[in-house]
Every structure is written in C-alpha cells, then in structure tokens.
CSV table of C-alpha atoms and ligand atoms in Angstrom, one decimal:
chain,number,residue,atom,x,y,z
V,12,MET,CA,-64.0,28.5,45.0
V,13,ALA,CA,-61.1,27.0,43.1
V,14,LEU,CA,-61.9,24.1,40.6
V,15,THR,CA,-59.4,20.9,41.9
V,16,ASN,CA,-60.7,18.9,38.6
V,17,LEU,CA,-63.3,19.1,35.3
V,18,ASP,CA,-65.7,16.9,36.8
V,19,PRO,CA,-68.0,19.8,37.7
V,20,ILE,CA,-67.8,21.2,34.2
V,21,LEU,CA,-68.3,18.6,32.2
V,22,SER,CA,-71.6,17.4,34.3
V,23,LEU,CA,-72.6,21.0,33.7
V,24,SER,CA,-71.8,21.5,30.2
V,25,LYS,CA,-74.0,18.1,29.3
V,26,ARG,CA,-76.9,18.6,31.9
V,27,ARG,CA,-77.7,22.3,30.7
V,28,GLY,CA,-76.5,22.2,27.1
V,29,PHE,CA,-73.2,23.8,26.7
V,30,VAL,CA,-71.6,21.1,25.1
V,31,PHE,CA,-71.9,17.2,24.0
V,32,GLN,CA,-70.0,14.2,23.1
V,33,SER,CA,-69.9,14.4,19.3
V,34,SER,CA,-72.0,11.6,17.9
V,35,GLU,CA,-72.9,10.7,21.5
V,36,ILE,CA,-75.3,8.0,20.8
V,37,TYR,CA,-72.7,5.9,18.6
V,38,GLY,CA,-70.6,5.9,21.4
V,39,GLY,CA,-68.6,9.2,20.6
V,40,LEU,CA,-65.7,10.2,18.9
V,41,ASN,CA,-62.7,11.2,20.2
V,42,GLY,CA,-61.4,14.1,20.3
V,43,CYS,CA,-64.6,16.1,19.0
V,44,TRP,CA,-67.6,17.8,20.8
V,45,ASP,CA,-71.0,19.4,20.2
V,46,TYR,CA,-71.9,22.9,21.5
V,47,GLY,CA,-75.6,22.7,22.8
V,48,PRO,CA,-77.7,25.8,22.4
V,49,LEU,CA,-75.9,27.4,25.7
V,50,GLY,CA,-72.5,26.3,24.4
V,51,VAL,CA,-73.2,27.7,20.8
V,52,GLU,CA,-74.3,31.3,22.2
V,53,LEU,CA,-71.3,31.6,24.7
V,54,LEU,CA,-69.3,30.5,21.9
V,55,ARG,CA,-70.5,33.1,19.4
V,56,ASN,CA,-70.3,35.5,22.3
V,57,VAL,CA,-66.4,34.6,22.6
V,58,LYS,CA,-65.7,34.6,18.7
V,59,GLU,CA,-67.5,38.5,18.5
V,60,ALA,CA,-66.2,39.7,21.3
V,61,TRP,CA,-62.6,38.8,19.5
V,62,TRP,CA,-63.7,40.2,16.4
V,63,LYS,CA,-65.0,43.5,17.7
V,64,ALA,CA,-61.5,44.2,19.7
V,65,MET,CA,-59.4,43.1,16.8
V,66,THR,CA,-61.5,44.3,13.6
V,67,PHE,CA,-63.7,47.3,14.7
V,68,ARG,CA,-60.2,49.4,13.8
V,69,ASP,CA,-58.7,51.0,10.9
V,70,ASP,CA,-55.9,49.0,10.7
V,71,ILE,CA,-57.2,45.1,10.7
V,72,GLU,CA,-59.3,43.9,7.7
V,73,GLY,CA,-61.0,40.6,8.2
V,74,ILE,CA,-61.3,37.6,5.6
V,75,ASP,CA,-63.0,34.0,5.9
V,76,ALA,CA,-60.8,31.9,4.0
V,77,SER,CA,-61.5,28.3,2.9
V,78,ILE,CA,-60.6,25.3,4.9
V,79,LEU,CA,-59.3,23.3,1.9
V,80,MET,CA,-56.0,24.8,0.2
V,81,HIS,CA,-53.5,24.2,-2.5
V,82,PRO,CA,-51.4,21.6,-0.9
V,83,ARG,CA,-48.0,23.2,-1.8
V,84,VAL,CA,-49.5,26.2,0.8
V,85,TRP,CA,-48.5,23.4,3.2
V,86,ASP,CA,-44.6,22.4,1.6
V,87,ALA,CA,-44.4,26.3,1.7
V,88,SER,CA,-45.5,26.4,5.5
V,89,GLY,CA,-43.3,23.5,6.7
V,90,HIS,CA,-46.4,21.7,7.6
V,91,THR,CA,-45.9,18.6,5.0
V,92,ALA,CA,-42.1,18.3,6.6
V,93,GLN,CA,-42.7,19.0,10.0
V,94,PHE,CA,-45.9,19.5,11.5
V,95,SER,CA,-45.7,16.3,13.8
V,96,ASP,CA,-45.4,14.9,17.5
V,97,PRO,CA,-43.2,12.3,18.5
V,98,MET,CA,-45.3,9.0,18.6
V,99,ILE,CA,-44.6,5.9,20.5
V,100,ASP,CA,-46.7,2.4,20.8
V,101,ASN,CA,-46.5,-0.4,23.1
V,102,LYS,CA,-46.4,-3.4,22.0
V,103,THR,CA,-48.4,-5.6,24.4
V,104,SER,CA,-51.2,-3.3,24.9
V,105,LYS,CA,-51.2,-1.6,21.3
V,106,SER,CA,-51.9,1.4,23.0
V,107,ARG,CA,-50.1,4.7,21.0
V,108,HIS,CA,-48.8,7.7,22.8
V,109,ARG,CA,-47.5,11.3,22.4
V,110,ALA,CA,-43.4,10.3,23.9
V,111,ASP,CA,-43.5,13.7,25.3
V,112,ASN,CA,-46.9,13.5,27.2
V,113,LEU,CA,-46.0,10.0,28.4
V,114,ILE,CA,-42.7,11.4,29.7
V,115,GLU,CA,-44.7,14.5,31.3
V,116,ASP,CA,-47.5,12.4,32.6
V,117,PHE,CA,-45.0,10.0,34.4
V,118,ILE,CA,-42.9,13.3,35.6
V,119,ASP,CA,-46.3,14.6,37.4
V,120,ARG,CA,-47.0,11.2,39.1
V,121,LEU,CA,-43.7,11.1,40.8
V,122,ARG,CA,-44.4,14.6,42.0
V,123,LYS,CA,-47.7,13.7,43.5
V,124,LYS,CA,-45.6,10.7,45.2
V,125,GLY,CA,-43.3,13.4,46.4
V,126,LYS,CA,-40.4,11.9,44.3
V,127,ASN,CA,-39.6,15.7,43.5
V,128,ASN,CA,-35.8,15.1,43.0
V,129,ASP,CA,-36.6,12.0,40.0
V,130,ALA,CA,-39.2,14.4,38.8
V,131,ASP,CA,-36.8,17.0,38.3
V,132,ARG,CA,-33.8,15.3,36.9
V,133,ILE,CA,-36.1,13.7,34.3
V,134,ALA,CA,-37.7,17.1,33.4
V,135,VAL,CA,-34.3,18.5,32.8
V,136,ARG,CA,-33.7,15.6,30.3
V,137,LEU,CA,-36.9,16.3,28.3
V,138,SER,CA,-36.4,20.0,28.2
V,139,ALA,CA,-32.9,18.8,26.3
V,140,VAL,CA,-34.1,16.6,24.1
V,141,GLU,CA,-33.0,17.1,20.2
V,142,GLU,CA,-33.8,14.1,18.5
V,143,LEU,CA,-36.6,11.5,18.6
V,144,SER,CA,-34.2,9.0,19.9
V,145,ASP,CA,-34.0,11.0,23.0
V,146,TYR,CA,-37.3,10.7,23.9
V,147,HIS,CA,-36.7,6.5,23.6
V,148,ALA,CA,-33.6,7.0,25.7
V,149,ILE,CA,-35.6,8.3,28.6
V,150,ILE,CA,-38.4,6.3,28.3
V,151,MET,CA,-36.4,3.1,28.6
V,152,GLU,CA,-33.5,4.2,31.1
V,153,GLU,CA,-36.6,5.8,33.4
V,154,GLN,CA,-38.5,2.4,32.8
V,155,ILE,CA,-41.5,4.6,32.3
V,156,PRO,CA,-44.3,2.2,32.2
V,157,ASP,CA,-47.4,2.3,29.6
V,158,PRO,CA,-50.4,3.3,31.8
V,159,VAL,CA,-52.5,0.8,29.9
V,160,SER,CA,-50.7,-2.6,30.3
V,161,GLY,CA,-47.8,-1.3,32.9
V,162,THR,CA,-44.9,-3.1,30.6
V,163,THR,CA,-42.1,-1.0,29.2
V,164,ASP,CA,-42.5,-3.0,26.1
V,165,TRP,CA,-41.9,0.1,23.7
V,166,THR,CA,-41.3,0.6,19.9
V,167,GLU,CA,-38.9,3.6,18.7
V,168,VAL,CA,-40.1,6.5,18.3
V,169,ARG,CA,-41.5,7.9,15.0
V,170,ASN,CA,-42.7,11.4,13.7
V,171,PHE,CA,-46.8,11.5,13.2
V,172,ASN,CA,-47.9,14.0,11.1
V,173,LEU,CA,-50.7,15.6,12.2
V,174,MET,CA,-52.7,17.1,9.5
V,175,PHE,CA,-55.8,15.1,8.5
V,176,LYS,CA,-55.6,14.2,4.8
V,177,THR,CA,-58.2,13.8,2.2
V,178,PHE,CA,-58.7,13.6,-1.6
V,179,LEU,CA,-59.7,16.3,-4.4
V,180,GLY,CA,-62.0,15.3,-6.3
V,181,PRO,CA,-63.3,11.6,-7.2
V,182,VAL,CA,-59.9,10.1,-7.3
V,183,ALA,CA,-58.3,9.4,-4.3
V,184,ASP,CA,-54.6,8.8,-5.3
V,185,ASP,CA,-51.6,10.7,-4.2
V,186,SER,CA,-51.7,13.3,-6.9
V,187,ALA,CA,-55.1,14.5,-5.4
V,188,ALA,CA,-54.2,14.2,-2.0
V,189,ILE,CA,-55.0,17.9,0.4
V,190,TYR,CA,-55.6,18.4,3.6
V,191,LEU,CA,-57.8,19.8,6.2
V,192,ARG,CA,-55.9,23.4,7.5
V,193,PRO,CA,-54.2,22.4,10.6
V,194,GLU,CA,-54.2,26.4,11.3
V,195,THR,CA,-56.2,29.3,9.8
V,196,ALA,CA,-53.1,31.4,9.7
V,197,GLN,CA,-52.0,30.3,6.2
V,198,GLY,CA,-55.4,31.5,4.8
V,199,ILE,CA,-54.1,34.8,6.1
V,200,PHE,CA,-50.9,34.7,4.4
V,201,VAL,CA,-51.6,33.6,1.1
V,202,ASN,CA,-54.4,36.3,0.8
V,203,PHE,CA,-52.0,39.3,2.2
V,204,LYS,CA,-51.2,41.0,-1.4
V,205,ASN,CA,-55.2,40.5,-2.1
V,206,VAL,CA,-56.6,42.3,0.9
V,207,MET,CA,-54.1,45.0,1.0
V,208,ASP,CA,-54.6,46.5,-2.6
V,209,SER,CA,-58.5,45.8,-2.4
V,210,ALA,CA,-58.8,47.5,1.1
V,211,ARG,CA,-55.9,49.8,0.0
V,212,GLN,CA,-54.0,49.1,3.5
V,213,LYS,CA,-50.4,49.7,3.8
V,214,PRO,CA,-48.2,48.2,6.5
V,215,PRO,CA,-48.6,48.6,9.6
V,216,PHE,CA,-51.9,46.6,8.8
V,217,GLY,CA,-53.5,43.2,10.1
V,218,ILE,CA,-55.6,40.5,8.7
V,219,ALA,CA,-58.2,39.0,11.1
V,220,GLN,CA,-59.7,35.4,10.6
V,221,ILE,CA,-61.9,33.0,12.8
V,222,GLY,CA,-62.6,29.3,11.7
V,223,LYS,CA,-62.0,25.5,11.9
V,224,SER,CA,-58.6,24.1,12.3
V,225,PHE,CA,-57.9,20.2,12.4
V,226,ARG,CA,-55.1,18.2,14.0
V,227,ASN,CA,-54.7,14.5,14.1
V,228,GLU,CA,-53.5,14.4,17.5
V,229,ILE,CA,-52.6,12.1,19.0
V,230,ASN,CA,-53.4,11.9,22.4
V,231,THR,CA,-56.8,14.3,23.2
V,232,LYS,CA,-57.2,15.2,26.2
V,233,ASN,CA,-58.7,17.3,29.2
V,234,PHE,CA,-62.5,18.3,27.6
V,235,LEU,CA,-62.2,20.8,25.0
V,236,PHE,CA,-58.3,21.5,25.4
V,237,ARG,CA,-57.0,19.4,22.8
V,238,THR,CA,-58.8,17.8,20.4
V,239,ARG,CA,-59.0,17.0,16.7
V,240,GLU,CA,-61.2,19.7,15.7
V,241,PHE,CA,-61.1,23.3,16.8
V,242,GLU,CA,-61.8,26.8,15.9
V,243,GLN,CA,-59.2,29.4,16.5
V,244,MET,CA,-59.0,33.1,15.9
V,245,GLU,CA,-55.8,34.5,14.3
V,246,MET,CA,-54.5,38.0,13.5
V,247,GLN,CA,-51.5,38.6,11.4
V,248,PHE,CA,-50.1,42.0,11.8
V,249,PHE,CA,-48.0,43.1,8.9
V,250,ILE,CA,-45.2,45.6,9.7
V,251,LYS,CA,-42.4,47.4,8.4
V,252,PRO,CA,-39.2,45.4,9.0
V,253,GLY,CA,-37.3,46.9,12.4
V,254,SER,CA,-40.7,47.5,14.2
V,255,GLU,CA,-41.2,44.4,15.4
V,256,THR,CA,-40.1,45.0,18.8
V,257,GLU,CA,-42.3,47.6,19.1
V,258,TRP,CA,-45.6,45.9,17.6
V,259,PHE,CA,-44.7,42.5,19.5
V,260,GLU,CA,-44.8,44.5,22.8
V,261,TYR,CA,-47.9,46.0,21.8
V,262,TRP,CA,-49.8,42.9,20.7
V,263,ARG,CA,-48.8,41.3,24.0
V,264,GLU,CA,-50.2,44.1,25.9
V,265,GLN,CA,-53.4,44.1,24.1
V,266,ARG,CA,-54.2,40.7,24.2
V,267,TRP,CA,-53.5,40.1,27.8
V,268,GLN,CA,-55.9,42.9,28.4
V,269,TRP,CA,-58.5,41.4,26.4
V,270,PHE,CA,-58.9,38.4,28.5
V,271,LEU,CA,-59.0,40.8,31.6
V,272,SER,CA,-61.6,43.0,29.8
V,273,LEU,CA,-63.7,39.9,29.6
V,274,GLY,CA,-63.8,39.1,33.4
V,275,MET,CA,-60.5,36.7,33.3
V,276,LYS,CA,-58.9,36.6,36.8
V,277,SER,CA,-55.7,37.9,36.4
V,278,ASP,CA,-54.2,35.4,39.0
V,279,SER,CA,-55.5,32.8,36.8
V,280,LEU,CA,-53.3,33.7,33.8
V,281,ARG,CA,-49.7,33.9,33.4
V,282,ARG,CA,-47.5,35.2,30.3
V,283,LYS,CA,-44.9,32.4,29.2
V,284,PRO,CA,-42.0,33.5,27.1
V,285,HIS,CA,-40.9,30.7,25.0
V,286,GLU,CA,-37.7,29.5,25.9
V,287,LYS,CA,-36.7,27.4,22.5
V,288,LEU,CA,-37.3,30.0,19.7
V,289,ALA,CA,-38.1,28.8,16.2
V,290,HIS,CA,-35.0,29.7,13.9
V,291,TYR,CA,-36.9,32.4,12.1
V,292,ALA,CA,-38.4,33.9,15.3
V,293,ALA,CA,-37.6,37.0,17.0
V,294,ALA,CA,-39.9,36.6,19.9
V,295,ALA,CA,-43.0,34.5,21.0
V,296,GLU,CA,-44.8,34.5,24.5
V,297,ASP,CA,-47.5,32.1,25.3
V,298,ILE,CA,-50.7,33.4,28.0
V,299,GLU,CA,-51.6,30.8,30.1
V,300,TYR,CA,-54.6,30.1,31.8
V,301,LEU,CA,-54.9,28.1,35.2
V,302,PHE,CA,-56.9,24.9,34.6
V,303,PRO,CA,-58.0,22.8,37.1
V,304,PHE,CA,-55.9,20.1,35.9
V,305,GLY,CA,-53.0,23.0,35.4
V,306,TRP,CA,-51.4,25.5,33.7
V,307,GLY,CA,-52.3,25.8,30.0
V,308,GLU,CA,-51.8,27.8,26.8
V,309,ILE,CA,-54.4,30.1,25.2
V,310,GLU,CA,-52.9,32.2,23.0
V,311,GLY,CA,-49.7,32.7,21.5
V,312,ILE,CA,-48.2,36.0,20.0
V,313,HIS,CA,-45.5,35.0,17.8
V,314,SER,CA,-42.7,37.7,16.0
V,315,ARG,CA,-42.6,35.9,13.2
V,316,THR,CA,-39.8,37.9,10.8
V,317,ASP,CA,-40.7,37.8,7.0
V,318,PHE,CA,-40.7,33.8,7.5
V,319,ASP,CA,-44.3,33.4,6.3
V,320,LEU,CA,-44.6,35.7,3.4
V,321,GLY,CA,-40.8,34.8,2.0
V,322,LYS,CA,-41.9,31.3,2.1
V,323,HIS,CA,-44.7,31.5,0.0
V,324,GLN,CA,-42.8,34.1,-2.2
V,325,GLU,CA,-40.5,31.6,-2.7
V,326,PHE,CA,-42.6,28.3,-3.2
V,327,SER,CA,-45.4,30.3,-5.3
V,328,GLY,CA,-42.9,32.8,-7.5
V,329,LYS,CA,-45.4,35.3,-6.8
V,330,LYS,CA,-44.3,38.8,-5.2
V,331,LEU,CA,-45.7,39.3,-1.8
V,332,GLU,CA,-43.9,42.7,-1.0
V,333,TYR,CA,-45.0,46.2,-0.1
V,334,VAL,CA,-44.6,48.7,-2.6
V,335,ASP,CA,-44.4,52.6,-1.7
V,336,THR,CA,-45.6,54.0,-5.1
V,337,VAL,CA,-44.3,57.2,-4.3
V,338,THR,CA,-40.9,56.8,-2.8
V,339,GLY,CA,-40.6,53.2,-4.4
V,340,GLU,CA,-39.5,51.6,-1.2
V,341,ARG,CA,-40.1,47.9,-1.2
V,342,TYR,CA,-40.2,45.6,1.6
V,343,THR,CA,-41.7,41.6,2.5
V,344,PRO,CA,-43.6,43.0,5.5
V,345,TYR,CA,-42.4,40.8,8.7
V,346,VAL,CA,-45.2,39.6,10.6
V,347,ILE,CA,-46.5,39.7,14.7
V,348,GLU,CA,-48.8,36.6,14.9
V,349,THR,CA,-51.8,36.6,17.6
V,350,ALA,CA,-53.0,33.3,17.3
V,351,VAL,CA,-55.8,32.1,20.4
V,352,GLY,CA,-58.1,29.2,20.1
V,353,ALA,CA,-61.7,29.9,20.4
V,354,SER,CA,-62.9,26.3,21.4
V,355,ARG,CA,-60.1,26.6,24.3
V,356,SER,CA,-60.7,29.8,25.4
V,357,PHE,CA,-64.8,29.2,25.5
V,358,MET,CA,-63.5,26.2,27.8
V,359,ALA,CA,-61.1,28.7,29.9
V,360,PHE,CA,-64.0,31.6,30.3
V,361,LEU,CA,-66.5,28.7,31.6
V,362,CYS,CA,-63.7,27.1,34.0
V,363,ASN,CA,-63.2,31.2,35.0
V,364,ALA,CA,-67.2,31.8,35.2
V,365,PHE,CA,-67.8,28.8,37.5
V,366,ASP,CA,-68.6,29.4,41.0
V,367,GLU,CA,-70.4,27.2,43.9
V,368,GLU,CA,-71.4,29.2,46.8
V,369,GLU,CA,-72.8,29.2,50.4
V,370,THR,CA,-76.1,31.5,50.1
V,371,SER,CA,-79.1,31.9,52.4
V,372,GLY,CA,-82.5,30.7,50.5
V,373,GLU,CA,-85.4,32.5,49.7
V,374,ASP,CA,-86.5,30.8,52.9
V,375,GLY,CA,-83.6,32.3,54.9
V,376,LYS,CA,-82.2,28.9,55.5
V,377,THR,CA,-78.5,28.2,54.0
V,378,ASP,CA,-78.3,26.9,50.5
V,379,LYS,CA,-75.8,26.0,48.2
V,380,ARG,CA,-75.9,27.9,44.5
V,381,THR,CA,-73.7,27.4,41.4
V,382,VAL,CA,-73.0,30.1,39.2
V,383,LEU,CA,-71.6,31.1,36.2
V,384,ARG,CA,-70.0,34.2,37.0
V,385,PHE,CA,-69.9,35.1,33.0
V,386,HIS,CA,-69.0,38.5,31.8
V,387,PRO,CA,-72.4,39.8,30.9
V,388,TYR,CA,-71.3,40.4,27.1
V,389,LEU,CA,-70.2,36.8,27.1
V,390,ALA,CA,-73.0,35.0,28.9
V,391,PRO,CA,-75.4,32.8,26.5
V,392,LEU,CA,-78.1,34.0,27.9
V,393,LYS,CA,-78.7,38.0,28.7
V,394,VAL,CA,-82.1,38.1,30.5
V,395,ALA,CA,-84.9,36.0,31.7
V,396,VAL,CA,-88.3,37.2,32.6
V,397,PHE,CA,-90.7,35.7,35.4
V,398,PRO,CA,-94.0,36.3,36.1
V,399,LEU,CA,-94.4,36.0,39.6
V,400,VAL,CA,-97.4,33.7,39.2
V,401,ASN,CA,-99.1,31.9,36.6
V,402,LYS,CA,-102.1,34.4,36.9
V,403,ASP,CA,-103.9,37.5,37.4
V,404,GLY,CA,-102.7,39.4,34.2
V,405,MET,CA,-99.3,38.8,35.2
V,406,PRO,CA,-98.0,36.3,32.6
V,407,GLU,CA,-99.7,38.6,30.0
V,408,LYS,CA,-97.5,41.4,30.7
V,409,ALA,CA,-94.3,39.2,31.6
V,410,THR,CA,-94.4,37.7,27.5
V,411,ALA,CA,-95.3,41.4,26.5
V,412,LEU,CA,-92.0,42.5,27.7
V,413,TYR,CA,-90.3,39.3,26.7
V,414,ASN,CA,-91.4,39.3,23.2
V,415,ASP,CA,-90.3,43.3,23.3
V,416,LEU,CA,-86.5,42.3,24.8
V,417,GLN,CA,-86.2,39.1,22.5
V,418,LYS,CA,-85.5,42.2,19.9
V,419,ASN,CA,-82.4,43.1,21.3
V,420,PHE,CA,-81.4,40.3,23.5
V,421,LYS,CA,-81.0,36.5,24.0
V,422,ALA,CA,-83.7,35.8,26.5
V,423,THR,CA,-85.8,33.1,28.3
V,424,TYR,CA,-89.4,32.8,30.0
V,425,ASP,CA,-90.2,30.7,32.8
V,426,THR,CA,-93.1,30.2,34.4
V,427,SER,CA,-92.4,26.8,36.6
V,428,GLY,CA,-91.4,26.7,39.9
V,429,ALA,CA,-90.9,29.1,43.0
V,430,VAL,CA,-89.0,32.4,41.8
V,431,GLY,CA,-86.3,31.2,43.8
V,432,ARG,CA,-85.6,28.1,41.8
V,433,ARG,CA,-86.2,29.7,38.7
V,434,TYR,CA,-83.1,32.5,39.7
V,435,ARG,CA,-81.2,29.3,40.6
V,436,ARG,CA,-81.4,27.7,37.3
V,437,GLN,CA,-80.4,31.2,35.7
V,438,ASP,CA,-77.6,31.2,37.6
V,439,GLU,CA,-76.5,28.1,36.9
V,440,ILE,CA,-76.6,29.2,33.4
V,441,GLY,CA,-74.7,32.4,34.1
V,442,THR,CA,-77.7,34.4,33.3
V,443,PRO,CA,-77.0,38.0,34.2
V,444,PHE,CA,-80.3,39.8,35.1
V,445,CYS,CA,-84.1,38.2,36.1
V,446,VAL,CA,-87.3,40.2,35.5
V,447,THR,CA,-89.9,39.5,37.6
V,448,ILE,CA,-93.5,41.4,37.1
V,449,ASP,CA,-95.4,40.7,40.2
V,450,GLY,CA,-98.6,42.3,42.1
V,451,GLN,CA,-97.1,45.8,42.0
V,452,THR,CA,-96.5,45.5,38.1
V,453,LEU,CA,-100.1,45.3,37.7
V,454,THR,CA,-101.1,49.0,39.5
V,455,ASP,CA,-97.7,50.8,38.7
V,456,ASP,CA,-96.1,49.2,35.9
V,457,THR,CA,-92.4,48.8,37.6
V,458,VAL,CA,-90.7,45.5,37.9
V,459,THR,CA,-87.7,43.9,39.7
V,460,ILE,CA,-84.5,43.3,38.4
V,461,ARG,CA,-82.2,40.6,40.1
V,462,GLU,CA,-78.6,40.8,39.1
V,463,ARG,CA,-77.1,37.0,39.4
V,464,ASP,CA,-74.0,38.0,41.2
V,465,THR,CA,-74.8,40.6,43.9
V,466,MET,CA,-78.7,38.9,43.8
V,467,GLN,CA,-79.5,42.8,44.7
V,468,GLN,CA,-83.0,44.1,43.4
V,469,VAL,CA,-83.9,47.1,41.8
V,470,ARG,CA,-87.2,48.3,41.0
V,471,LEU,CA,-87.8,50.2,37.3
V,472,PRO,CA,-90.5,51.2,35.3
V,473,ILE,CA,-91.1,48.8,32.5
V,474,SER,CA,-89.7,51.6,29.8
V,475,ASN,CA,-86.5,51.4,31.6
V,476,VAL,CA,-85.7,48.1,31.3
V,477,LYS,CA,-84.5,47.9,27.9
V,478,PRO,CA,-82.3,50.8,28.4
V,479,TYR,CA,-80.7,49.6,31.9
V,480,LEU,CA,-79.9,46.3,30.1
V,481,LEU,CA,-78.5,47.8,27.0
V,482,GLU,CA,-76.2,49.8,29.4
V,483,LYS,CA,-75.1,47.3,31.7
V,484,LEU,CA,-74.6,44.4,28.5
V,485,ALA,CA,-72.2,47.0,26.5
V,486,LEU,CA,-68.8,45.8,25.8
Y,509,GAP,N1,-50.5,30.1,13.7
Y,509,GAP,C1,-50.3,29.5,14.8
Y,509,GAP,C2,-50.8,28.7,15.6
Y,509,GAP,O1,-51.4,27.8,14.9
Y,509,GAP,P1,-50.8,27.1,17.8
Y,509,GAP,O2,-49.9,27.4,19.1
Y,509,GAP,O3,-50.7,25.8,17.3
Y,509,GAP,O4,-50.4,28.0,16.6
Y,509,GAP,C3,-52.9,28.7,18.6
Y,509,GAP,O5,-52.4,27.3,17.9
Y,509,GAP,C4,-54.0,28.4,19.6
Y,509,GAP,O6,-55.1,27.4,19.1
Y,509,GAP,C5,-53.6,27.5,21.0
Y,509,GAP,O7,-53.1,28.3,21.8
Y,509,GAP,C6,-54.7,27.0,21.3
Y,509,GAP,O8,-55.6,28.1,22.0
Y,509,GAP,C7,-55.6,26.6,19.7
Y,509,GAP,N2,-55.0,24.8,19.4
Y,509,GAP,C8,-54.1,24.6,19.2
Y,509,GAP,N3,-54.0,23.2,18.9
Y,509,GAP,C9,-55.3,23.0,19.6
Y,509,GAP,C10,-56.3,21.8,19.9
Y,509,GAP,N4,-55.6,20.4,19.5
Y,509,GAP,N5,-57.5,21.9,20.4
Y,509,GAP,C11,-57.9,22.7,20.8
Y,509,GAP,N6,-57.1,24.1,20.2
Y,509,GAP,C12,-56.1,24.2,19.8
C-alpha cells in the first residue's frame, strides 16, 4: 500500500515510540526530534549497517571528529562565505521563507489546480536563477502570495547563512565565534594526513564518519526530512588524480546496492544527476527516495577533484599530499564523497517498510493489519517471546528462552491478550519473528516461530531457535 501522506507514519512514530517532538511538553522545538525506544534501535541499526558496509574492508578507516572545529576550517571550505539559502520576509505576517521553496510550493499548487502551463513556465524561470534578485523578480511578477497573510507584501531576497554560531570560552565576542559543524565531511578532510600516516594507508583509500550536523534551516519540513539537527554518514575516498571516473562509477553503484540490500523497493529509488555542477566538481549524483510528499534526496555521491584538500592546504599552510617514498611521486589526492543522512534514510526506511493489508484474523474474519516490513537487520526488535497462556509452566519456559535470546538479540516478552493480538502488536513495529511456547512445548520441547511477512509458522526444537534466528538475521 503506497502512502499518500505522512500522517500514518507520524501517528505510528509517536504511538509506538519511534520519534517524539523535541521538548514536547514545552510545545516542541521546531526542526528538532527525539528518537524513542524503538526509534533509537532502528537508527542504530541503519548506522551499523552503513558502518559495516563502509568500514569492514581494508581500504576504509573510521574516525569520530569533534563537532566544534577551528573557525578557519569553514573559511577554507567556503561555508562562511557561501553556505546560505535565499531568504524572504513577508512584511504583513512577518513570516520568513526560503525564496526557492516559496516558488516551488507555488508551482506545486498550480499543478494541483491543473495549471500546468503556468507551472512549467515558472519552473523554467526558477531553474535559470543566477542571482538573489532573480528570485525576487519571479515572486513579484508571478504575484506569489504569502501562505500566511495572502499578501504579496515582500521584502528583498537576502542570503541567510545556515551555520549555527556559538562562542568558545567565556567571552562572547566575535574573536571567540565558532560554529556547530554543518557537515561531517570537514572533520575527515582535516584529518586526511593523520589517518593516512597512522593507519599506513595510501590512495585509493577512504575515511568514514557518522555524526551529528547542524543547519539553521529557514524552513524545516516533512518530519525528519529537513531538520536543524540531524546525523550524517559520510565517506571521503582519496584517489590518484585521473582515476576519478572509475571510482565515481564504483561508488555510485555501491551506494545504490546498499539501499537495495536493505530492502528498499527499487521503484521507490531513482538516480538524479546534478544539472549544475559546482565549478570544482567533476560529477555529482543524488539518490532520491519517493517519499509520500514526492521525490527527495537521501544521498549525494560527488566527485570533488582536489578542491577540499587544496583549500585546506592553502588556508592551513600544511601539505596535504600523498608522497610515494620509493618513486618520489607526489600529488594532492582527488576525492569521491558519499554523503547520506542517517536520519533522512531512517525516515525513508520507515516509509518503505510501512504497509497496511487485509488479512484473515485468527477467528477467520477479515482483519486489517499494519505491518512494518523492515529488513530483519534493521528491525528495532528482532524477536518476541510469548507463553500461550500464563500458567501450566509455560511462563517459566518462555522466560528462560527470552533471557537466553536477549544475550544475542534485542528481544521482547509479552503475555497480555490473545496471541493474535500479540502478533499484531509486533507486526506494527516490524518485529520479524515471534516465538510461542505452548502445551506441546511442555511435552517435547518444541516451539513455533512465526514469520512477520508471510505469517507462516514453523515448529522447531527450543535448542534450534537461536541458530535459526542467527541465520535469518545476518546481514
Ligand atoms: N558533505 C556533503 C554534504 O553534506 P549534503 O547534500 O548537504 O552534502 C548530505 O548532505 C545528506 O545529508 C543529504 O543527502 C541528506 O540525506 C542529509 N541532510 C542534509 N541536510 C539535512 C537536513 N537539514 N535534515 C536532515 N538531513 C539532511
């Protein structure tokens, strides 16, 4: 069942403890979210799957750099001067908007009303924007109204830098100003030489990192899609200049396959090559997911030449080169970057897993079940253990099995209600396996294992449950 809006995801997330609004009891904090007991497991599993795919190999090392970095880092990377979005205010409502989003939303509204010619014309104008004044011209000439006041009483369009500023130490003046990192990548670039030397690597090799990033987005939207605090999983692969086409192809395929290997439906994914490349970039492509609100980027794969290491050499005065001690060959490596949002892909995996289906209930009547069809590796809980009834020695057998399974898997134990209802509760949070201890268990030490997607049950000796699950849950 394809989702047409985010409401079922939002409601399930809150009800079952995947995601809560940040500081909810104080009315929430815009663009910030908290992961609940199940959400934190899913997020950890997404990150673990990425970490395994990226670093369980000879040519990629992991790091964990600090969030606060020397302010010159952001001068070198271009973020101080250029990491901004076009912002416009409505003078009547005082509401603030990203100018490009305001125009895009207007185009969407025109399409919904069937005014496709107007929508196409404005979309062409938007794609040709080169300066801030071009946004302003579109908004004024197309009479785009403020969604809050309905007026076209707009200010000029200005640049708004997205980095969160704070101060290092007790003096809050500009000489102490630093930023929360807006991407994890720079922590990798500045550590390029440290990692290459200490891990005895040489190009081609990569550095991977998972961590929080912060962007003071003008408008946050669509749940976890655009937030002000989020997690990224980035990898920079350092290569010999001249090999960038080959490595770009390699990484775009690897990253595409990663999503498929974790159960992402192929018709919900697409590749989107960038139409406009940054002046230093040799190639760039996004992987997009079809969210209920439309296609949205979840990962970018970028061929960035020696731009980043070159800039850090220029600004720091330190050499960031590879030198072959035998041949004397030296060069500043080129970089292929893979940059994926952990929180954004969390949301994509959640939407991808969501399903509602008609099924026949335990009593033979038609029933509706909500099921999260996560890849077993991603599922927050791996197995639920139930005694069929809460007596006759079944709870003792069930708790013994549960305690044993907990040593290997995130498991849960449930005794309340009919078994059919207990299955439904686990389906709704995506638990791939449910084990039931019943009357037969007491006589022959076998149990049933019910599989979430097929709802089929197999009967196994208790001693085989753990090996069975280990095999099914391996990545
Ligand atoms: N170092 C390159 C870089 O940061 P990006 O396209 O700006 O590239 C990479 O970000 C990924 O980070 C995006 O594809 C998205 O998944 C995630 N991301 C970026 N901004 C985000 C935000 N405001 N909220 C949630 N995820 C975000």
